[in-house]
């Protein structure tokens, strides 16, 4: 048994260096699959969240929001099932109602060490995390949106709600403070990566906020690793209503630079009607791409990888993380081999 674990650990340690950038459920699903292929993973996570339990802790304790960080830590953790359940537990009654125990754990570590950076690192150590989980910045950034109707929305959690209520679209998002600096460890990981992955996840509230941090877009663009954007399977009400694949990519380019992405991974698998019906009631539709989208992407040097990537569980649509990670790992290994040959 121990020999098998040792062999597997050695195998994973030789895997490609993967940097995954984003936040929310999409990033944690990707990470859960990726740790089966390599232990050289760095998750760079947005800290713009200001809603729910994370928002309360952010306000009450003047700390960075722990929610997305917690989800990524648990995705990469190698811990007992009971511990995993404990850290996912959400209180149902009393003054702690709605709070997640894992968030409180990170908050306690933050108080003990007096540093969010150290708190995250020590939490990763306690839970035997594969790779690293890093906040993109240690500064308390706030996300704002300007809608196409001219209205401004303040706060990450308000953006999809107010935008949906106004039936507008997002023109652009920005952060305050306008100049916020990334963690050096995050920049180093990007520079050393075989592959840098954006998404999947909420376009304007999970993916793009990371690119607004000073030097992040330029560092990604200049890095030797292959740059991959994983397109969402479904549009997100209040954020990407009616968006095509090109619309997603164009929004990223608008907030960063045209040479940021080498490849887009897109789903081409049809989704069962009964599942689509549930999503359509909320206003979500499949993200599709036309020949015109493909031509636009190719014209700026972005390749498209088309694959069946749907995983439906309990009528919820998710990416098939195993298929997704197989594609990313293969591309990263090819890039590493090419670098070694050059």
Short mmCIF file of C-alpha atoms in Angstrom, two decimals:
data_model
loop_
_atom_site.label_atom_id
_atom_site.label_comp_id
_atom_site.label_asym_id
_atom_site.label_seq_id
_atom_site.Cartn_x
_atom_site.Cartn_y
_atom_site.Cartn_z
CA UNK A 1 0.00 0.00 0.00
CA UNK A 2 2.71 2.46 0.99
CA UNK A 3 4.76 1.43 -2.05
CA UNK A 4 1.81 2.23 -4.30
CA UNK A 5 1.39 5.64 -2.70
CA UNK A 6 5.10 6.32 -3.06
CA UNK A 7 5.08 5.40 -6.75
CA UNK A 8 2.04 7.58 -7.36
CA UNK A 9 3.58 10.50 -5.48
CA UNK A 10 6.74 10.21 -7.59
CA UNK A 11 4.67 10.03 -10.78
CA UNK A 12 2.67 13.14 -9.87
CA UNK A 13 5.81 15.05 -8.86
CA UNK A 14 7.07 14.68 -12.46
CA UNK A 15 3.85 16.10 -13.89
CA UNK A 16 3.72 19.43 -15.73
CA UNK A 17 3.62 22.74 -13.90
CA UNK A 18 0.06 24.02 -14.10
CA UNK A 19 -1.17 27.43 -12.98
CA UNK A 20 -4.96 27.75 -12.74
CA UNK A 21 -6.43 31.24 -12.36
CA UNK A 22 -9.99 32.07 -11.37
CA UNK A 23 -12.37 31.47 -8.51
CA UNK A 24 -15.66 29.93 -7.49
CA UNK A 25 -17.02 26.47 -8.30
CA UNK A 26 -15.45 26.26 -11.76
CA UNK A 27 -11.89 26.54 -10.51
CA UNK A 28 -12.37 24.07 -7.66
CA UNK A 29 -13.84 21.46 -10.07
CA UNK A 30 -10.82 21.86 -12.35
CA UNK A 31 -8.39 21.53 -9.44
CA UNK A 32 -10.08 18.39 -8.13
CA UNK A 33 -9.40 16.72 -11.46
CA UNK A 34 -5.95 18.21 -12.01
CA UNK A 35 -4.45 16.75 -8.84
CA UNK A 36 -4.91 13.30 -10.40
CA UNK A 37 -2.38 14.24 -13.12
CA UNK A 38 0.24 16.38 -11.42
CA UNK A 39 1.24 17.67 -8.01
CA UNK A 40 2.84 20.77 -9.53
CA UNK A 41 -0.31 22.88 -9.32
CA UNK A 42 -0.66 26.52 -8.31
CA UNK A 43 -4.16 27.93 -7.94
CA UNK A 44 -4.28 31.74 -8.11
CA UNK A 45 -7.60 32.84 -6.66
CA UNK A 46 -9.62 36.03 -6.85
CA UNK A 47 -10.27 37.91 -3.59
CA UNK A 48 -13.00 40.27 -4.83
CA UNK A 49 -15.86 38.30 -3.24
CA UNK A 50 -17.99 40.41 -0.89
CA UNK A 51 -21.17 38.34 -0.57
CA UNK A 52 -22.47 35.62 1.75
CA UNK A 53 -20.47 34.34 4.69
CA UNK A 54 -17.19 35.49 3.12
CA UNK A 55 -18.54 39.01 2.83
CA UNK A 56 -19.57 39.04 6.49
CA UNK A 57 -16.12 37.90 7.62
CA UNK A 58 -14.49 40.41 5.28
CA UNK A 59 -16.53 43.21 6.86
CA UNK A 60 -16.46 42.08 10.51
CA UNK A 61 -12.81 41.00 10.73
CA UNK A 62 -11.33 43.32 8.08
CA UNK A 63 -9.80 40.33 6.29
CA UNK A 64 -9.72 39.04 2.74
CA UNK A 65 -12.72 36.86 1.80
CA UNK A 66 -11.91 33.18 2.45
CA UNK A 67 -14.70 31.46 0.46
CA UNK A 68 -13.07 30.87 -2.94
CA UNK A 69 -9.72 30.15 -1.27
CA UNK A 70 -11.41 27.54 0.95
CA UNK A 71 -13.05 25.81 -2.02
CA UNK A 72 -9.72 25.54 -3.83
CA UNK A 73 -7.90 24.29 -0.73
CA UNK A 74 -10.51 21.56 -0.23
CA UNK A 75 -10.31 20.59 -3.91
CA UNK A 76 -6.57 19.99 -3.58
CA UNK A 77 -6.61 18.61 -0.03
CA UNK A 78 -5.63 15.06 0.85
CA UNK A 79 -7.54 14.62 4.06
CA UNK A 80 -9.97 12.28 5.79
CA UNK A 81 -13.61 12.37 4.60
CA UNK A 82 -14.78 13.49 8.04
CA UNK A 83 -12.43 16.47 7.98
CA UNK A 84 -13.57 17.39 4.47
CA UNK A 85 -17.22 17.26 5.58
CA UNK A 86 -16.39 19.37 8.63
CA UNK A 87 -14.72 22.07 6.57
CA UNK A 88 -17.67 22.14 4.16
CA UNK A 89 -20.24 22.29 6.97
CA UNK A 90 -22.55 25.31 6.94
CA UNK A 91 -24.30 26.28 10.17
CA UNK A 92 -28.08 26.18 9.95
CA UNK A 93 -29.17 27.97 13.12
CA UNK A 94 -28.20 30.74 15.53
CA UNK A 95 -25.86 33.69 15.02
CA UNK A 96 -23.59 31.53 12.83
CA UNK A 97 -26.41 30.61 10.45
CA UNK A 98 -25.11 30.58 6.88
CA UNK A 99 -21.47 30.58 7.90
CA UNK A 100 -19.17 27.86 6.61
CA UNK A 101 -16.86 26.17 9.12
CA UNK A 102 -13.97 26.17 6.65
CA UNK A 103 -14.26 29.94 6.31
CA UNK A 104 -14.20 30.28 10.10
CA UNK A 105 -11.15 28.01 10.24
CA UNK A 106 -9.23 30.27 7.83
CA UNK A 107 -10.46 33.33 9.74
CA UNK A 108 -9.11 31.83 12.99
CA UNK A 109 -5.76 31.09 11.31
CA UNK A 110 -5.70 34.68 10.08
CA UNK A 111 -6.18 35.92 13.66
CA UNK A 112 -3.53 33.53 15.03
CA UNK A 113 -0.85 34.43 12.50
CA UNK A 114 -1.85 38.03 11.83
CA UNK A 115 -1.43 37.45 8.09
CA UNK A 116 -3.85 36.11 5.48
CA UNK A 117 -0.93 34.84 3.39
CA UNK A 118 0.41 32.77 6.29
CA UNK A 119 -3.10 31.67 7.27
CA UNK A 120 -3.69 30.21 3.79
CA UNK A 121 -0.26 28.57 3.70
CA UNK A 122 -0.72 26.96 7.13
CA UNK A 123 -4.23 25.78 6.27
CA UNK A 124 -2.77 24.13 3.17
CA UNK A 125 -0.15 22.43 5.35
CA UNK A 126 -2.74 21.16 7.84
CA UNK A 127 -4.85 19.68 5.03
CA UNK A 128 -1.91 18.21 3.09
CA UNK A 129 -2.77 20.16 -0.05
CA UNK A 130 -1.37 19.05 -3.40
CA UNK A 131 0.43 22.08 -4.85
CA UNK A 132 -0.27 25.65 -3.73
CA UNK A 133 -3.26 27.90 -3.28
CA UNK A 134 -2.52 31.63 -3.46
CA UNK A 135 -4.69 34.74 -3.25
CA UNK A 136 -3.96 36.81 -6.36
CA UNK A 137 -3.29 39.84 -4.14
CA UNK A 138 -3.17 40.61 -0.43
CA UNK A 139 -4.87 43.96 -0.96
CA UNK A 140 -8.55 44.41 -0.12
CA UNK A 141 -9.85 44.99 -3.63
CA UNK A 142 -13.45 45.87 -4.45
CA UNK A 143 -15.00 45.04 -7.80
CA UNK A 144 -17.25 47.47 -9.71
CA UNK A 145 -19.10 47.20 -13.01
CA UNK A 146 -20.21 49.74 -15.58
CA UNK A 147 -23.28 48.54 -17.46
CA UNK A 148 -24.03 49.31 -21.09
CA UNK A 149 -26.98 51.44 -19.96
CA UNK A 150 -24.50 53.68 -18.13
CA UNK A 151 -25.32 52.51 -14.60
CA UNK A 152 -22.53 51.64 -12.17
CA UNK A 153 -22.75 48.67 -9.81
CA UNK A 154 -20.56 48.51 -6.72
CA UNK A 155 -19.53 45.20 -5.16
CA UNK A 156 -18.95 41.77 -6.68
CA UNK A 157 -22.10 40.20 -5.21
CA UNK A 158 -24.32 43.02 -6.54
CA UNK A 159 -23.14 42.86 -10.15
CA UNK A 160 -25.20 39.88 -11.43
CA UNK A 161 -28.24 40.81 -9.30
CA UNK A 162 -28.54 44.46 -10.35
CA UNK A 163 -27.52 43.78 -13.94
CA UNK A 164 -30.17 41.07 -14.26
CA UNK A 165 -32.81 43.33 -12.72
CA UNK A 166 -31.94 46.09 -15.22
CA UNK A 167 -31.81 43.69 -18.19
CA UNK A 168 -28.62 45.36 -19.35
CA UNK A 169 -25.22 43.93 -20.22
CA UNK A 170 -21.86 44.59 -18.61
CA UNK A 171 -19.66 47.03 -20.51
CA UNK A 172 -16.62 46.56 -18.28
CA UNK A 173 -15.51 45.93 -14.73
CA UNK A 174 -12.80 47.62 -12.68
CA UNK A 175 -11.27 47.35 -9.23
CA UNK A 176 -10.44 49.71 -6.40
CA UNK A 177 -7.76 50.43 -5.52
CA UNK A 178 -7.02 50.78 -9.24
CA UNK A 179 -3.42 49.66 -8.75
CA UNK A 180 -3.22 46.52 -6.62
CA UNK A 181 -0.12 44.37 -6.58
CA UNK A 182 -0.02 40.59 -7.06
CA UNK A 183 1.74 38.16 -4.75
CA UNK A 184 5.32 37.57 -5.91
CA UNK A 185 4.77 33.83 -5.50
CA UNK A 186 1.90 34.03 -8.01
CA UNK A 187 4.05 35.87 -10.56
CA UNK A 188 6.89 33.36 -10.09
CA UNK A 189 4.50 30.44 -10.64
CA UNK A 190 3.18 31.95 -13.88
CA UNK A 191 6.69 32.53 -15.20
CA UNK A 192 7.67 28.91 -14.49
CA UNK A 193 4.46 27.24 -15.70
CA UNK A 194 4.11 24.81 -18.58
CA UNK A 195 0.45 25.80 -18.86
CA UNK A 196 -1.55 28.76 -17.57
CA UNK A 197 -5.28 28.13 -17.41
CA UNK A 198 -8.04 30.74 -17.12
CA UNK A 199 -11.45 29.50 -15.98
CA UNK A 200 -13.86 27.91 -16.05
CA UNK A 201 -15.94 30.22 -13.87
CA UNK A 202 -17.93 33.43 -13.73
CA UNK A 203 -16.42 35.63 -16.43
CA UNK A 204 -16.68 39.05 -14.83
CA UNK A 205 -16.56 38.11 -11.14
CA UNK A 206 -14.14 35.16 -11.00
CA UNK A 207 -11.85 35.21 -14.05
CA UNK A 208 -11.40 38.83 -15.14
CA UNK A 209 -10.79 40.34 -11.65
CA UNK A 210 -7.47 38.47 -11.52
CA UNK A 211 -6.37 40.11 -14.78
CA UNK A 212 -7.02 43.59 -13.37
CA UNK A 213 -4.30 43.18 -10.76
CA UNK A 214 -1.17 45.08 -11.80
CA UNK A 215 1.28 43.11 -13.99
CA UNK A 216 -0.87 39.96 -14.10
CA UNK A 217 -1.92 40.21 -17.76
CA UNK A 218 1.56 41.27 -18.89
CA UNK A 219 3.18 38.43 -16.92
CA UNK A 220 0.82 35.84 -18.40
CA UNK A 221 1.39 37.17 -21.92
CA UNK A 222 5.19 37.12 -21.54
CA UNK A 223 5.33 33.65 -19.93
CA UNK A 224 6.65 30.67 -21.92
CA UNK A 225 3.81 28.38 -20.85
CA UNK A 226 0.84 27.70 -23.10
CA UNK A 227 -2.15 29.92 -22.26
CA UNK A 228 -5.55 28.25 -22.23
CA UNK A 229 -9.02 29.64 -21.61
CA UNK A 230 -11.73 27.14 -20.66
CA UNK A 231 -15.05 28.44 -21.88
CA UNK A 232 -18.09 28.08 -19.68
CA UNK A 233 -20.67 25.54 -20.78
CA UNK A 234 -23.64 27.77 -19.93
CA UNK A 235 -24.20 31.52 -19.87
CA UNK A 236 -24.63 33.10 -16.46
CA UNK A 237 -27.74 35.22 -15.81
CA UNK A 238 -26.78 38.78 -14.92
CA UNK A 239 -23.25 38.37 -16.27
CA UNK A 240 -23.10 36.79 -19.71
CA UNK A 241 -26.69 36.65 -20.98
CA UNK A 242 -26.67 35.73 -24.67
CA UNK A 243 -22.88 35.50 -24.84
CA UNK A 244 -21.20 33.41 -27.52
CA UNK A 245 -17.75 31.90 -27.19
CA UNK A 246 -16.30 34.94 -28.95
CA UNK A 247 -18.07 37.30 -26.54
CA UNK A 248 -16.39 35.54 -23.58
CA UNK A 249 -12.94 35.71 -25.15
CA UNK A 250 -13.44 39.28 -26.34
CA UNK A 251 -14.32 40.40 -22.80
CA UNK A 252 -11.09 38.88 -21.50
CA UNK A 253 -9.07 40.56 -24.24
CA UNK A 254 -10.79 43.90 -23.58
CA UNK A 255 -9.75 43.75 -19.92
CA UNK A 256 -6.20 42.53 -20.60
CA UNK A 257 -4.49 42.25 -23.99
CA UNK A 258 -5.02 40.55 -27.34
CA UNK A 259 -2.10 38.12 -27.04
CA UNK A 260 -3.18 36.69 -23.67
CA UNK A 261 -4.71 33.42 -24.93
CA UNK A 262 -3.23 30.71 -27.17
CA UNK A 263 -6.10 28.21 -27.10
CA UNK A 264 -9.73 28.02 -26.08
CA UNK A 265 -11.23 24.73 -24.92
CA UNK A 266 -14.91 24.61 -25.84
CA UNK A 267 -17.67 22.10 -25.27
CA UNK A 268 -19.49 20.70 -28.32
CA UNK A 269 -21.56 18.06 -26.54
CA UNK A 270 -25.33 18.50 -26.68
CA UNK A 271 -27.09 18.93 -23.35
CA UNK A 272 -30.27 16.90 -22.65
CA UNK A 273 -33.49 18.90 -23.04
CA UNK A 274 -34.74 18.10 -19.54
CA UNK A 275 -31.56 19.56 -18.05
CA UNK A 276 -31.66 22.62 -20.31
CA UNK A 277 -35.24 23.31 -19.28
CA UNK A 278 -34.21 23.73 -15.65
CA UNK A 279 -31.47 26.20 -16.62
CA UNK A 280 -33.62 28.11 -19.11
CA UNK A 281 -36.07 28.90 -16.31
CA UNK A 282 -33.25 30.92 -14.72
CA UNK A 283 -32.28 32.50 -18.03
CA UNK A 284 -29.16 30.42 -18.72
CA UNK A 285 -28.47 29.05 -22.20
CA UNK A 286 -25.63 26.95 -23.68
CA UNK A 287 -22.53 28.86 -24.77
CA UNK A 288 -22.34 28.16 -28.49
CA UNK A 289 -19.91 29.26 -31.11
CA UNK A 290 -20.44 29.77 -34.80
CA UNK A 291 -18.12 29.51 -37.78
CA UNK A 292 -17.84 33.29 -37.54
CA UNK A 293 -16.66 33.01 -33.91
CA UNK A 294 -14.05 30.47 -34.96
CA UNK A 295 -12.83 32.71 -37.76
CA UNK A 296 -12.56 35.69 -35.41
CA UNK A 297 -10.53 33.66 -32.91
CA UNK A 298 -8.26 32.23 -35.59
CA UNK A 299 -7.70 35.70 -37.07
CA UNK A 300 -6.02 36.80 -33.82
CA UNK A 301 -4.03 33.59 -33.43
CA UNK A 302 -6.25 31.71 -30.99
CA UNK A 303 -6.80 28.02 -31.63
CA UNK A 304 -9.93 26.13 -30.58
CA UNK A 305 -10.05 22.67 -29.06
CA UNK A 306 -13.54 21.16 -29.36
CA UNK A 307 -14.51 18.29 -27.11
CA UNK A 308 -17.45 16.63 -25.37
CA UNK A 309 -17.01 18.02 -21.89
CA UNK A 310 -20.36 17.71 -20.15
CA UNK A 311 -20.79 16.05 -16.75
CA UNK A 312 -24.36 16.14 -15.42
CA UNK A 313 -24.99 15.20 -11.80
CA UNK A 314 -28.35 15.69 -10.10
CA UNK A 315 -29.41 17.83 -13.07
CA UNK A 316 -26.48 20.23 -12.57
CA UNK A 317 -24.23 20.86 -15.57
CA UNK A 318 -20.51 20.79 -14.86
CA UNK A 319 -17.35 20.28 -16.87
CA UNK A 320 -16.04 16.73 -17.03
CA UNK A 321 -12.90 17.48 -15.02
CA UNK A 322 -11.12 14.27 -16.02
CA UNK A 323 -11.49 14.91 -19.77
CA UNK A 324 -10.62 18.55 -19.27
CA UNK A 325 -7.48 17.76 -17.28
CA UNK A 326 -6.38 15.11 -19.77
CA UNK A 327 -6.46 17.77 -22.51
CA UNK A 328 -4.62 20.36 -20.39
CA UNK A 329 -2.00 17.87 -19.22
CA UNK A 330 -1.33 16.71 -22.77
CA UNK A 331 -0.96 20.28 -24.02
CA UNK A 332 1.31 21.20 -21.09
CA UNK A 333 3.55 18.18 -21.67
CA UNK A 334 3.83 18.98 -25.37
CA UNK A 335 4.77 22.57 -24.51
CA UNK A 336 7.37 21.40 -21.97
CA UNK A 337 8.87 18.94 -24.48
CA UNK A 338 9.05 21.68 -27.11
CA UNK A 339 10.79 24.04 -24.66
CA UNK A 340 13.30 21.34 -23.78
CA UNK A 341 13.96 20.64 -27.46
CA UNK A 342 14.39 24.33 -28.27
#
